[in-house]
Structure formats: structure tokens, C-alpha cells
PDB file of C-alpha atoms in Angstrom:
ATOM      1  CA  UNK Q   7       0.000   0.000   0.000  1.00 42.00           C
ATOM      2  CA  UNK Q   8       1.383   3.332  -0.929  1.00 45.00           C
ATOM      3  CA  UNK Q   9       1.997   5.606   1.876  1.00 49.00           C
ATOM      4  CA  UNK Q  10       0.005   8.408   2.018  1.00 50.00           C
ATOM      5  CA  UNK Q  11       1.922  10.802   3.868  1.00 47.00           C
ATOM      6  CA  UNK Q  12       4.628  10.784   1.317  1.00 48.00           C
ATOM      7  CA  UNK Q  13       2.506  11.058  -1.334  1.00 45.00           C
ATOM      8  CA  UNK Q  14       0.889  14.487  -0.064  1.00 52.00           C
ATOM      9  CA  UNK Q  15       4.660  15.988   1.107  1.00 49.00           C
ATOM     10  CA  UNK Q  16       5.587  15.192  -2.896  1.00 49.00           C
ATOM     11  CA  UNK Q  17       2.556  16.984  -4.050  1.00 71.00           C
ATOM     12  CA  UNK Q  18       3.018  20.227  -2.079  1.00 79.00           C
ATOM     13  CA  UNK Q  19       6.874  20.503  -2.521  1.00 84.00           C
ATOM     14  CA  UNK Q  20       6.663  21.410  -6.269  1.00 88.00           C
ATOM     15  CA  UNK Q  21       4.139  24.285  -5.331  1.00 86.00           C
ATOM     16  CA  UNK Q  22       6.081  25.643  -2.491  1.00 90.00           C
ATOM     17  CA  UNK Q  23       9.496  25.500  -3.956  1.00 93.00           C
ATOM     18  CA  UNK Q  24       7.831  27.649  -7.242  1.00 94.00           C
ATOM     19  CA  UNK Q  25       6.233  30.019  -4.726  1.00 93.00           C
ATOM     20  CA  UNK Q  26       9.364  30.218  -3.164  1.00 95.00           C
ATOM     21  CA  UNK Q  27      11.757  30.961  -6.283  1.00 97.00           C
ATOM     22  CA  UNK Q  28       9.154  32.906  -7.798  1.00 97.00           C
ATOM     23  CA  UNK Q  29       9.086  35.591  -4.729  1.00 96.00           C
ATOM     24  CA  UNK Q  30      13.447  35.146  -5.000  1.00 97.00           C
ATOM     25  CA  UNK Q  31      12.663  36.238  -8.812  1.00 97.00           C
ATOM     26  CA  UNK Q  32      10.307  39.008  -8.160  1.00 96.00           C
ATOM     27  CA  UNK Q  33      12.681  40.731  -5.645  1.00 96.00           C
ATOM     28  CA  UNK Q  34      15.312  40.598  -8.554  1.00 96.00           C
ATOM     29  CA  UNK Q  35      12.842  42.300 -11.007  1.00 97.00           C
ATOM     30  CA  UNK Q  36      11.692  45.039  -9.004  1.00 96.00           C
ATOM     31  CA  UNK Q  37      15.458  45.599  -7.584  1.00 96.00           C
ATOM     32  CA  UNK Q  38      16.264  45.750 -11.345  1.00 96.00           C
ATOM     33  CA  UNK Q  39      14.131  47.916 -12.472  1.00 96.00           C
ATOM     34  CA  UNK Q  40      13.153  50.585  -9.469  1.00 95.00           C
ATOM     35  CA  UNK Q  41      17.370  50.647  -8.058  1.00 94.00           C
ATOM     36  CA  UNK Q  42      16.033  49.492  -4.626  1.00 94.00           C
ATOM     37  CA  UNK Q  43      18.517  48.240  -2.683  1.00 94.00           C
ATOM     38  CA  UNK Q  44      17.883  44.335  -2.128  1.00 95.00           C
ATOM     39  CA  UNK Q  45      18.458  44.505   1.936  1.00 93.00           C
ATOM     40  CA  UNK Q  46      15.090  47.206   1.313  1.00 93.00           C
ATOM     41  CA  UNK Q  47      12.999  44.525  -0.378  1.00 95.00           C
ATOM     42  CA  UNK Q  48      13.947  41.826   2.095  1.00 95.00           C
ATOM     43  CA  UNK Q  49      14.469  43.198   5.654  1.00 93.00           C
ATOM     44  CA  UNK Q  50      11.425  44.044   8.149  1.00 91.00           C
ATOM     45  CA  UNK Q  51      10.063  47.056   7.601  1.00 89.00           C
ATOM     46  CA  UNK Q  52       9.984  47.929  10.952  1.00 88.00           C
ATOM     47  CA  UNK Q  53      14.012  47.372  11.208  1.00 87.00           C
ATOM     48  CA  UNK Q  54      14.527  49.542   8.359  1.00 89.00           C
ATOM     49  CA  UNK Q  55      12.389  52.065   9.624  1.00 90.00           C
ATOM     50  CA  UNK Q  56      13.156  52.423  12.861  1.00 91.00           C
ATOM     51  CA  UNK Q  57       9.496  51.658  13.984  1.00 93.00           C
ATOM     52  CA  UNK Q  58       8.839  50.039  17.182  1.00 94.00           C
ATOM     53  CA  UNK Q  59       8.565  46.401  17.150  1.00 91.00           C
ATOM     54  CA  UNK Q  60       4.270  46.996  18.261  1.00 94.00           C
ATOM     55  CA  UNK Q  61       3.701  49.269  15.144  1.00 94.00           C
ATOM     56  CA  UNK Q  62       1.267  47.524  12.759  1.00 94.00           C
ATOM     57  CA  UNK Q  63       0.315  45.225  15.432  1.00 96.00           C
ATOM     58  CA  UNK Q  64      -3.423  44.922  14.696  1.00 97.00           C
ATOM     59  CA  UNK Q  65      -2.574  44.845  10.524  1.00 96.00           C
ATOM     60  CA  UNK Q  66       0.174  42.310  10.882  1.00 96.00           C
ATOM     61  CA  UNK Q  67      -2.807  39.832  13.431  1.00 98.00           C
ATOM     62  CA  UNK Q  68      -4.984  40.784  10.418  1.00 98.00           C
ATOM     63  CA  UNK Q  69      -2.496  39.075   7.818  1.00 97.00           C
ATOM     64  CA  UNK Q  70      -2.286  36.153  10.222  1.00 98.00           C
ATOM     65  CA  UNK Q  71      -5.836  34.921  10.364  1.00 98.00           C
ATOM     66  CA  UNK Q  72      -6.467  35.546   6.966  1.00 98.00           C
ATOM     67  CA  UNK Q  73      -2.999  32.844   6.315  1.00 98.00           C
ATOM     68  CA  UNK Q  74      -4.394  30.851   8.936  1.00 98.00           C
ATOM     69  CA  UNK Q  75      -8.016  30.686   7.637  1.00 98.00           C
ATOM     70  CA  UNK Q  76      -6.253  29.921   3.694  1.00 98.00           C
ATOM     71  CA  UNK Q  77      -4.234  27.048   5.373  1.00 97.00           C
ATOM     72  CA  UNK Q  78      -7.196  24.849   7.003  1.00 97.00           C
ATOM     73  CA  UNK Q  79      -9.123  25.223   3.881  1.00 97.00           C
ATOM     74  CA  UNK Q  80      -6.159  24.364   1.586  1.00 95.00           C
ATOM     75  CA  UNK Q  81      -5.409  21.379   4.137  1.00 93.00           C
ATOM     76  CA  UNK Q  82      -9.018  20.200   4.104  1.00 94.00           C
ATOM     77  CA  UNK Q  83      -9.201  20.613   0.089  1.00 93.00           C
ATOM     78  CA  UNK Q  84      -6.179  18.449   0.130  1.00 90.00           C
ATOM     79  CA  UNK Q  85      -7.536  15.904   2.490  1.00 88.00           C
ATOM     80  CA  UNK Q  86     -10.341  15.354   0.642  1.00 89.00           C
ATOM     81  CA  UNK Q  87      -8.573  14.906  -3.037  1.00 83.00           C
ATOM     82  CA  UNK Q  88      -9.159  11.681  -5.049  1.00 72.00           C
ATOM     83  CA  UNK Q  89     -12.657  10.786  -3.021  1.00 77.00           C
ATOM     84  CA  UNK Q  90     -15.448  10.429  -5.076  1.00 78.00           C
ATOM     85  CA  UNK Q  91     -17.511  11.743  -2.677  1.00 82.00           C
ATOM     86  CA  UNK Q  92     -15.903  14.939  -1.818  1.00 90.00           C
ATOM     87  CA  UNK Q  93     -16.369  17.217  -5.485  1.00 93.00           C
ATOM     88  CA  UNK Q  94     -18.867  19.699  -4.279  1.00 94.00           C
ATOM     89  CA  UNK Q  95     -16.751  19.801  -0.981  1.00 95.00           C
ATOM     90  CA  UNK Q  96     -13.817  20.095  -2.456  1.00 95.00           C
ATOM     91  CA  UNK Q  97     -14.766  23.087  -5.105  1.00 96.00           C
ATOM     92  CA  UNK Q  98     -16.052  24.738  -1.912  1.00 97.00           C
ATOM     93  CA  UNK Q  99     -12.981  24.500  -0.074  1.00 97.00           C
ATOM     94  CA  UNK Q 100     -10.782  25.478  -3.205  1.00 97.00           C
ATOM     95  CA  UNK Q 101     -13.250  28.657  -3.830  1.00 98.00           C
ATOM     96  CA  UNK Q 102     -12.565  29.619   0.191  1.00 98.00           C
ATOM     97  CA  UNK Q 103      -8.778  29.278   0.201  1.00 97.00           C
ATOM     98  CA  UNK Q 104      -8.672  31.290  -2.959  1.00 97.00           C
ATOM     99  CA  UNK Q 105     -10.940  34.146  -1.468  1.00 98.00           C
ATOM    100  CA  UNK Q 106      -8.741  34.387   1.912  1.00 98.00           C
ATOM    101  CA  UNK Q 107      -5.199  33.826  -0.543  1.00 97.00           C
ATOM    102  CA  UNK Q 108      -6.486  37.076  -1.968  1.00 97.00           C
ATOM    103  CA  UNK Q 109      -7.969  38.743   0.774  1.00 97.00           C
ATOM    104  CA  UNK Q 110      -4.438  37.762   2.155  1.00 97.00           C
ATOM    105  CA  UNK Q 111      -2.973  38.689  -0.505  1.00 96.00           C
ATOM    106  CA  UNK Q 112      -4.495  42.210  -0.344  1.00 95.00           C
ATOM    107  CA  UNK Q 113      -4.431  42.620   3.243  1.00 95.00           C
ATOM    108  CA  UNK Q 114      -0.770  42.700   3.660  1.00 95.00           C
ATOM    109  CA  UNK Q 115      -0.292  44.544   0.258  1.00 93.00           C
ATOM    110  CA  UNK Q 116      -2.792  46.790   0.651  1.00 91.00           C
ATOM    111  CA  UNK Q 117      -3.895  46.156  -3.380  1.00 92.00           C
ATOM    112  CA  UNK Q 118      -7.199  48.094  -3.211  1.00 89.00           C
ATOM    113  CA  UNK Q 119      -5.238  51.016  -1.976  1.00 87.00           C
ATOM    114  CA  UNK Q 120      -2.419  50.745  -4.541  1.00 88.00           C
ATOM    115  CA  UNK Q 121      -3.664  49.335  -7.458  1.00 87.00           C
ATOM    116  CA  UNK Q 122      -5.773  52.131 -10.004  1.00 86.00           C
ATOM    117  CA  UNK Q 123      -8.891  49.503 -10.337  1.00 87.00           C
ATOM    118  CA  UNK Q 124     -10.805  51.297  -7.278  1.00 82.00           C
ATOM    119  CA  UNK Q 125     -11.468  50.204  -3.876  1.00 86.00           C
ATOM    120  CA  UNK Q 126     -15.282  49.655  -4.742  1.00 87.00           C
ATOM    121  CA  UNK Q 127     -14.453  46.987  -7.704  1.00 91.00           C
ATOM    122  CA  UNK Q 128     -12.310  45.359  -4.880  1.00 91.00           C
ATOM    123  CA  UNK Q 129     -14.731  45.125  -2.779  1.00 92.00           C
ATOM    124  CA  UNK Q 130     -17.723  44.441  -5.318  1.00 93.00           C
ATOM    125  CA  UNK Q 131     -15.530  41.518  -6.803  1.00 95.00           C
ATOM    126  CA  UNK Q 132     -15.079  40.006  -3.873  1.00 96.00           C
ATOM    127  CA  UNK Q 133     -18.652  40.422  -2.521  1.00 95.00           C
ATOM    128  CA  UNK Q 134     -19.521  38.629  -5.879  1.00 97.00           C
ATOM    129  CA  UNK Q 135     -17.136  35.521  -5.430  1.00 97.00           C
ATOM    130  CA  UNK Q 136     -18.244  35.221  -1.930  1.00 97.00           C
ATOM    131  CA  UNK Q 137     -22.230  35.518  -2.915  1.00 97.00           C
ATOM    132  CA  UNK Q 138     -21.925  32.944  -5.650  1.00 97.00           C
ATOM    133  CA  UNK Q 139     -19.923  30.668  -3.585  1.00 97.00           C
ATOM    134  CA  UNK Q 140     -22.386  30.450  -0.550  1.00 97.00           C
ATOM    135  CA  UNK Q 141     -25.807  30.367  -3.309  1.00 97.00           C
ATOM    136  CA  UNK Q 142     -23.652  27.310  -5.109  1.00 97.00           C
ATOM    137  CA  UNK Q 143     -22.875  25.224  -2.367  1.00 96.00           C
ATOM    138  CA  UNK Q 144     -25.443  26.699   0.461  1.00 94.00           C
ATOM    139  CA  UNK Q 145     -26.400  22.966   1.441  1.00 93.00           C
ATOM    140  CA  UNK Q 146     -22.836  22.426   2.905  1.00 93.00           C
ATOM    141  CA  UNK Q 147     -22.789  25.480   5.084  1.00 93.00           C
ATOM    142  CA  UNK Q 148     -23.560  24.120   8.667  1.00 92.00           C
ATOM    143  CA  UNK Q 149     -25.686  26.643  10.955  1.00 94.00           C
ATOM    144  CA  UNK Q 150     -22.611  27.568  12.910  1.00 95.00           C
ATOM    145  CA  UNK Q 151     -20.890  28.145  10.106  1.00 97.00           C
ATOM    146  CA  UNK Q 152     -23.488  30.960   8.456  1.00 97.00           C
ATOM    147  CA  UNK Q 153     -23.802  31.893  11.691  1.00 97.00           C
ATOM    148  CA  UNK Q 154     -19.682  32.857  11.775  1.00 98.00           C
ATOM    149  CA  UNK Q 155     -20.347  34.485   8.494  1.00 98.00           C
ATOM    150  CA  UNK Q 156     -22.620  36.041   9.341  1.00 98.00           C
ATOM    151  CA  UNK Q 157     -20.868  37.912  11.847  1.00 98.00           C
ATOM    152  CA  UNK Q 158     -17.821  38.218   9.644  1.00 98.00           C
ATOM    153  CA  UNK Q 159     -19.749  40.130   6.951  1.00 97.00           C
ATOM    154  CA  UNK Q 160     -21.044  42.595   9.374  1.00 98.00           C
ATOM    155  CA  UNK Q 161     -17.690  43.215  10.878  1.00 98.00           C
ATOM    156  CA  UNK Q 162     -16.652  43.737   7.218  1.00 97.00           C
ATOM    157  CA  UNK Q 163     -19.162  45.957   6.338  1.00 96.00           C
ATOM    158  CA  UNK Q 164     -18.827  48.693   9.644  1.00 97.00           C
ATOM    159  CA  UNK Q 165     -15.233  48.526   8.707  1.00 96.00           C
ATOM    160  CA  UNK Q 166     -15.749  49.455   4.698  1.00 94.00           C
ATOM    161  CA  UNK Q 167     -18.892  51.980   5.727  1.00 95.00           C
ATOM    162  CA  UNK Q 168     -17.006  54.081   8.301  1.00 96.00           C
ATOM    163  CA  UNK Q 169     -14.078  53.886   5.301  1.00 92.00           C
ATOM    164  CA  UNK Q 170     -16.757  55.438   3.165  1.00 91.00           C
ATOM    165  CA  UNK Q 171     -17.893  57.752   5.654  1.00 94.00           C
ATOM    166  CA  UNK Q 172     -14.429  58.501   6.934  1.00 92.00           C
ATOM    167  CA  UNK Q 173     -14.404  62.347   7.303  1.00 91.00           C
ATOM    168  CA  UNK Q 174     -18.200  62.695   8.910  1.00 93.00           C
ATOM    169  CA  UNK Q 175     -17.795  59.960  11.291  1.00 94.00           C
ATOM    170  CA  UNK Q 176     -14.265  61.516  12.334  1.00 93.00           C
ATOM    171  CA  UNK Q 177     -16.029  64.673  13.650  1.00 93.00           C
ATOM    172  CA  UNK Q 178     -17.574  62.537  16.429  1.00 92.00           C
ATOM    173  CA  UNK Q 179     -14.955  60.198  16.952  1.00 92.00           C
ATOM    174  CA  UNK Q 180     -11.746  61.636  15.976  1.00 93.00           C
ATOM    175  CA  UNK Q 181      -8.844  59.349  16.492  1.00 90.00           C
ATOM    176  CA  UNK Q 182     -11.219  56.614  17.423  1.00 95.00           C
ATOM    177  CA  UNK Q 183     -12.696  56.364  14.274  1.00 96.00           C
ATOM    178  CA  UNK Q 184      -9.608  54.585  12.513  1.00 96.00           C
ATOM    179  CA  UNK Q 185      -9.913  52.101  15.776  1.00 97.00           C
ATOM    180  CA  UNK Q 186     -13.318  51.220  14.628  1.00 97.00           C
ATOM    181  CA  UNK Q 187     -12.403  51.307  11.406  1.00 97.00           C
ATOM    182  CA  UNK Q 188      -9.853  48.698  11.741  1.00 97.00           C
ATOM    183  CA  UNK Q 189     -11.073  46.788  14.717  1.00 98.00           C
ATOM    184  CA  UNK Q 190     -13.839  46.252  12.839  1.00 98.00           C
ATOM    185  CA  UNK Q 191     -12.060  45.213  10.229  1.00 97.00           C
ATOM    186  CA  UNK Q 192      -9.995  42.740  12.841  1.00 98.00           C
ATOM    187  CA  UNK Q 193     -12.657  41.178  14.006  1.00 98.00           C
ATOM    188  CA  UNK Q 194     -14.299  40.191  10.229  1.00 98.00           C
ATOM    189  CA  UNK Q 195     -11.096  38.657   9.793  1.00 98.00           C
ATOM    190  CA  UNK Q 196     -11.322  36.530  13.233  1.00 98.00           C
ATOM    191  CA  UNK Q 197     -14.937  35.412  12.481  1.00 98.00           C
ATOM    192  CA  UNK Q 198     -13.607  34.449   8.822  1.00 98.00           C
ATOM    193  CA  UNK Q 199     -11.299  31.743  10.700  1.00 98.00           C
ATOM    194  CA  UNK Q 200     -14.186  30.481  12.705  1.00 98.00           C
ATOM    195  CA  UNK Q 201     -16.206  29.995   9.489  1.00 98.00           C
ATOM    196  CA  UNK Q 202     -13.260  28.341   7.128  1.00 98.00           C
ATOM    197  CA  UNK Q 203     -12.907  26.412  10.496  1.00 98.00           C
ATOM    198  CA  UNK Q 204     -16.206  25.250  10.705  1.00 97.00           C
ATOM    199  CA  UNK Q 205     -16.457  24.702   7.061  1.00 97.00           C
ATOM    200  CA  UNK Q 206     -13.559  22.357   6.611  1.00 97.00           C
ATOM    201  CA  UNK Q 207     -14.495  20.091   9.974  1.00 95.00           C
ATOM    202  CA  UNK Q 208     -17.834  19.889   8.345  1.00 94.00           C
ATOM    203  CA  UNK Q 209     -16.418  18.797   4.795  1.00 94.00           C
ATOM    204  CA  UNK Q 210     -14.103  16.623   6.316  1.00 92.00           C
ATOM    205  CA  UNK Q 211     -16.602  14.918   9.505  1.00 90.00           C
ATOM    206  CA  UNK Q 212     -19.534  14.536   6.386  1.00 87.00           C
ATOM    207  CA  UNK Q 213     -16.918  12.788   4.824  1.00 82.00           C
ATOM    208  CA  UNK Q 214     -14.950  10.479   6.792  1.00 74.00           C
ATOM    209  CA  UNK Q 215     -16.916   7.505   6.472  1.00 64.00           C
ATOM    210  CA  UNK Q 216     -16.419   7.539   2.491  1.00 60.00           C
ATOM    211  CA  UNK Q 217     -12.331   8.635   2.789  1.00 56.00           C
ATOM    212  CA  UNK Q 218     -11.314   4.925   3.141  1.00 49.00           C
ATOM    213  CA  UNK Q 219     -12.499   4.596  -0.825  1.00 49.00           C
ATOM    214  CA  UNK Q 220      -9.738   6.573  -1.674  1.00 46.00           C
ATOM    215  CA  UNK Q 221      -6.882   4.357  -4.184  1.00 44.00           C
ATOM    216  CA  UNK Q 222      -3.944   4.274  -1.526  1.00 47.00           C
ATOM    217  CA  UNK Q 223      -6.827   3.576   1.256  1.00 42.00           C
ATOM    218  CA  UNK Q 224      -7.967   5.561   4.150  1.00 42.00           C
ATOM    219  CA  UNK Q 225      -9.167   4.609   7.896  1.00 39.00           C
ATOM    220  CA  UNK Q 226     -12.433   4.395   8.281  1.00 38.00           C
ATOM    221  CA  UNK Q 227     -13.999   5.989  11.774  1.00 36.00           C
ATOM    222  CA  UNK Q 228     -17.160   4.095  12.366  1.00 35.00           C
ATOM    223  CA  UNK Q 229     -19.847   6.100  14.803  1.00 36.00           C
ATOM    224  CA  UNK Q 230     -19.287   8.991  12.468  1.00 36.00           C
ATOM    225  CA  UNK Q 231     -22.924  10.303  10.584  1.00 37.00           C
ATOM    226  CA  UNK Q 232     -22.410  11.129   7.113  1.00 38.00           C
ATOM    227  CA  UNK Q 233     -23.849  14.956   6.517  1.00 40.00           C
ATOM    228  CA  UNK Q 234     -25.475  15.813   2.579  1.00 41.00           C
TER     229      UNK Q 234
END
């Protein structure tokens, strides 16, 4: 029997390793062609800068949950590969850790700042992917999970209307208001965890009975009920 283990370490190397030269490559490129200094494009920011080692605290926990929330989607997407059972699960996990790779992505970036396509197409685009994701595969959302979306999407949407609203709200606020802003902003990412969480245990629980079909052979976990 082929060992299973092995086989998933082989399929991830080739994707890390590219990931890994390719970011090598792009700090070449943009050294290249702006005259940045390399030690600029690879040290801390804060070291360069001088900034204490708390600045960015809240943005840099941000960046984390949205990694962490990528990573047990990706896993359970990859747990789930080669059952014939798991193809709606699996397209809903793969839709999920593409959303948080980009909200990632964008997060730590700050794309819809930077990039001239317009904060509101950011946000509409995403609020699209997101819609048709949860009207396609609605029947594997658990209540806990909508619940945690729920809550994530209001988070998210305090944060983006006192964006919006910036300069009225920071007449009664004043340096609150980016707290709120943010915090807000935090705490969507937080309750985005908690959903991919819930999502993937879900998948995977549903699941587990039907994993031993798999070619190289799974456990099976009897006691287990099989979800839709």
C-alpha cells in the first residue's frame, strides 16, 4: 500500500518551492528595475524604519488569520482529493482558500489602496465571489458556520462603511474612528477563521466515512454520521 503521507509531502513541494523561487525572482525584477537596494525589499520594515517592534500590530494579526483561515481550507481541500464523494466539498474549499489567498494577498499589500482599479471593484468583486460561492454550495454550510459568516460580513461591512464615511464619522470620533475602522475590520477577519474552520471540519466529519475509498486507502472511523 502506498503511503500516504509521502505522497501528499511530494505533491506540495513542487508548489512551495515555485512560490518560493518565484518571490526570489520578483525581488530581482523590481530591484532591477526601481534601483532598490535588495536589503530594502527583504528586511522588516519595521528594522529599516526604525518603527517600534508593536507598530502595525493589529494589521500584521490581520495578515495572520487571513494565512491561517487559507491554510485549514487548503489542508481540508487536500484531504479530501481523489474521493469520489468529496467534489462539491472540495470546489467549496478550493473557492474559500482562494478568497482568503487574496484577501491575504491584499491585506498585507494593501492592493485596493495601490492598485488604479478602485477600492469599490475590490470590494464588489469580492462580494460577488463570496455571494456565488455560498448560493452554489449553500447545502454544505452548517448553521454555525453561516452563523460565523454572518458575523464576519457585518464586521466587514462597519469597517468598509465608516471607510466610506471617513471624514463625517471623524467629527464625532476623531482618532477613534480609525480604531473602529480597523477593529472592525480585525474582528471580520477573526470570524472568517471560525467559518473556514467550521467549514472544513464539516467537509471533512460529512466525509470520513467515504475517505477509506480513496486508491492508496484511508481509515475508516465508524460512529461517524455522514452529513449531505
Amino acid at each position: 500500500m502506498q503511503d500516504r503521507t509521502q505522497v501528499s509531502a511530494f505533491d506540495v513541494a513542487p508548489f512551495s518551492i515555485a512560490v518560493g523561487l518565484i518571490s526570489l525572482l520578483i525581488v530581482f525584477v523590481i530591484s532591477w528595475t526601481t534601483g532598490a537596494d535588495f536589503g530594502y525589499l527583504t528586511r522588516d520594515p519595521a528594522q529599516q524604519f526604525k518603527a517600534p517592534s508593536y507598530a502595525g500590530f493589529l494589521s500584521n494579526m490581520g495578515v495572520l488569520f487571513w494565512m491561517a483561515s487559507a491554510t485549514v481550507t487548503a489542508f481540508g481541500f487536500a484531504l479530501l482529493s481523489g474521493s469520489p464523494h468529496a467534489m462539491a466539498s472540495r470546489r467549496l474549499l478550493l473557492a474559500l482558500t482562494i478568497l482568503s489567498t487574496a484577501f491575504c494577498l491584499d491585506d498585507f499589500f494593501l492592493l485596493h489602496e495601490r492598485l488604479p482599479i478602485g477600492e469599490k471593484y475590490f470590494y464588489g468583486g469580492y462580494a460577488l465571489f463570496l455571494a456565488g460561492t455560498v448560493v452554489l454550495y449553500r447545502r454544505h454550510l452548517g448553521r454555525l458556520a453561516s452563523i460565523h459568516l454572518v458575523i464576519a460580513g457585518l464586521f466587514f461591512m462597519t469597517s468598509i462603511g465608516i471607510d466610506f464615511f471617513q471624514k463625517l464619522i471623524q467629527v464625532y470620533l476623531g482618532q477613534y474612528r480609525i480604531l473602529f475602522e480597523d477593529g472592525a475590520k480585525f474582528l471580520g477577519a477573526v470570524f472568517w477563521l471560525n467559518f473556514s474552520w467550521a467549514v472544513t471540519t464539516q467537509q471533512i466529519l460529512s466525509l470520513w466515512p467515504n475517505i477509506s475509498e480513496l486508491p492508496e486507502g484511508r481509515p475508516n472511523s465508524d460512529g461517524v454520521t455522514a452529513g449531505e
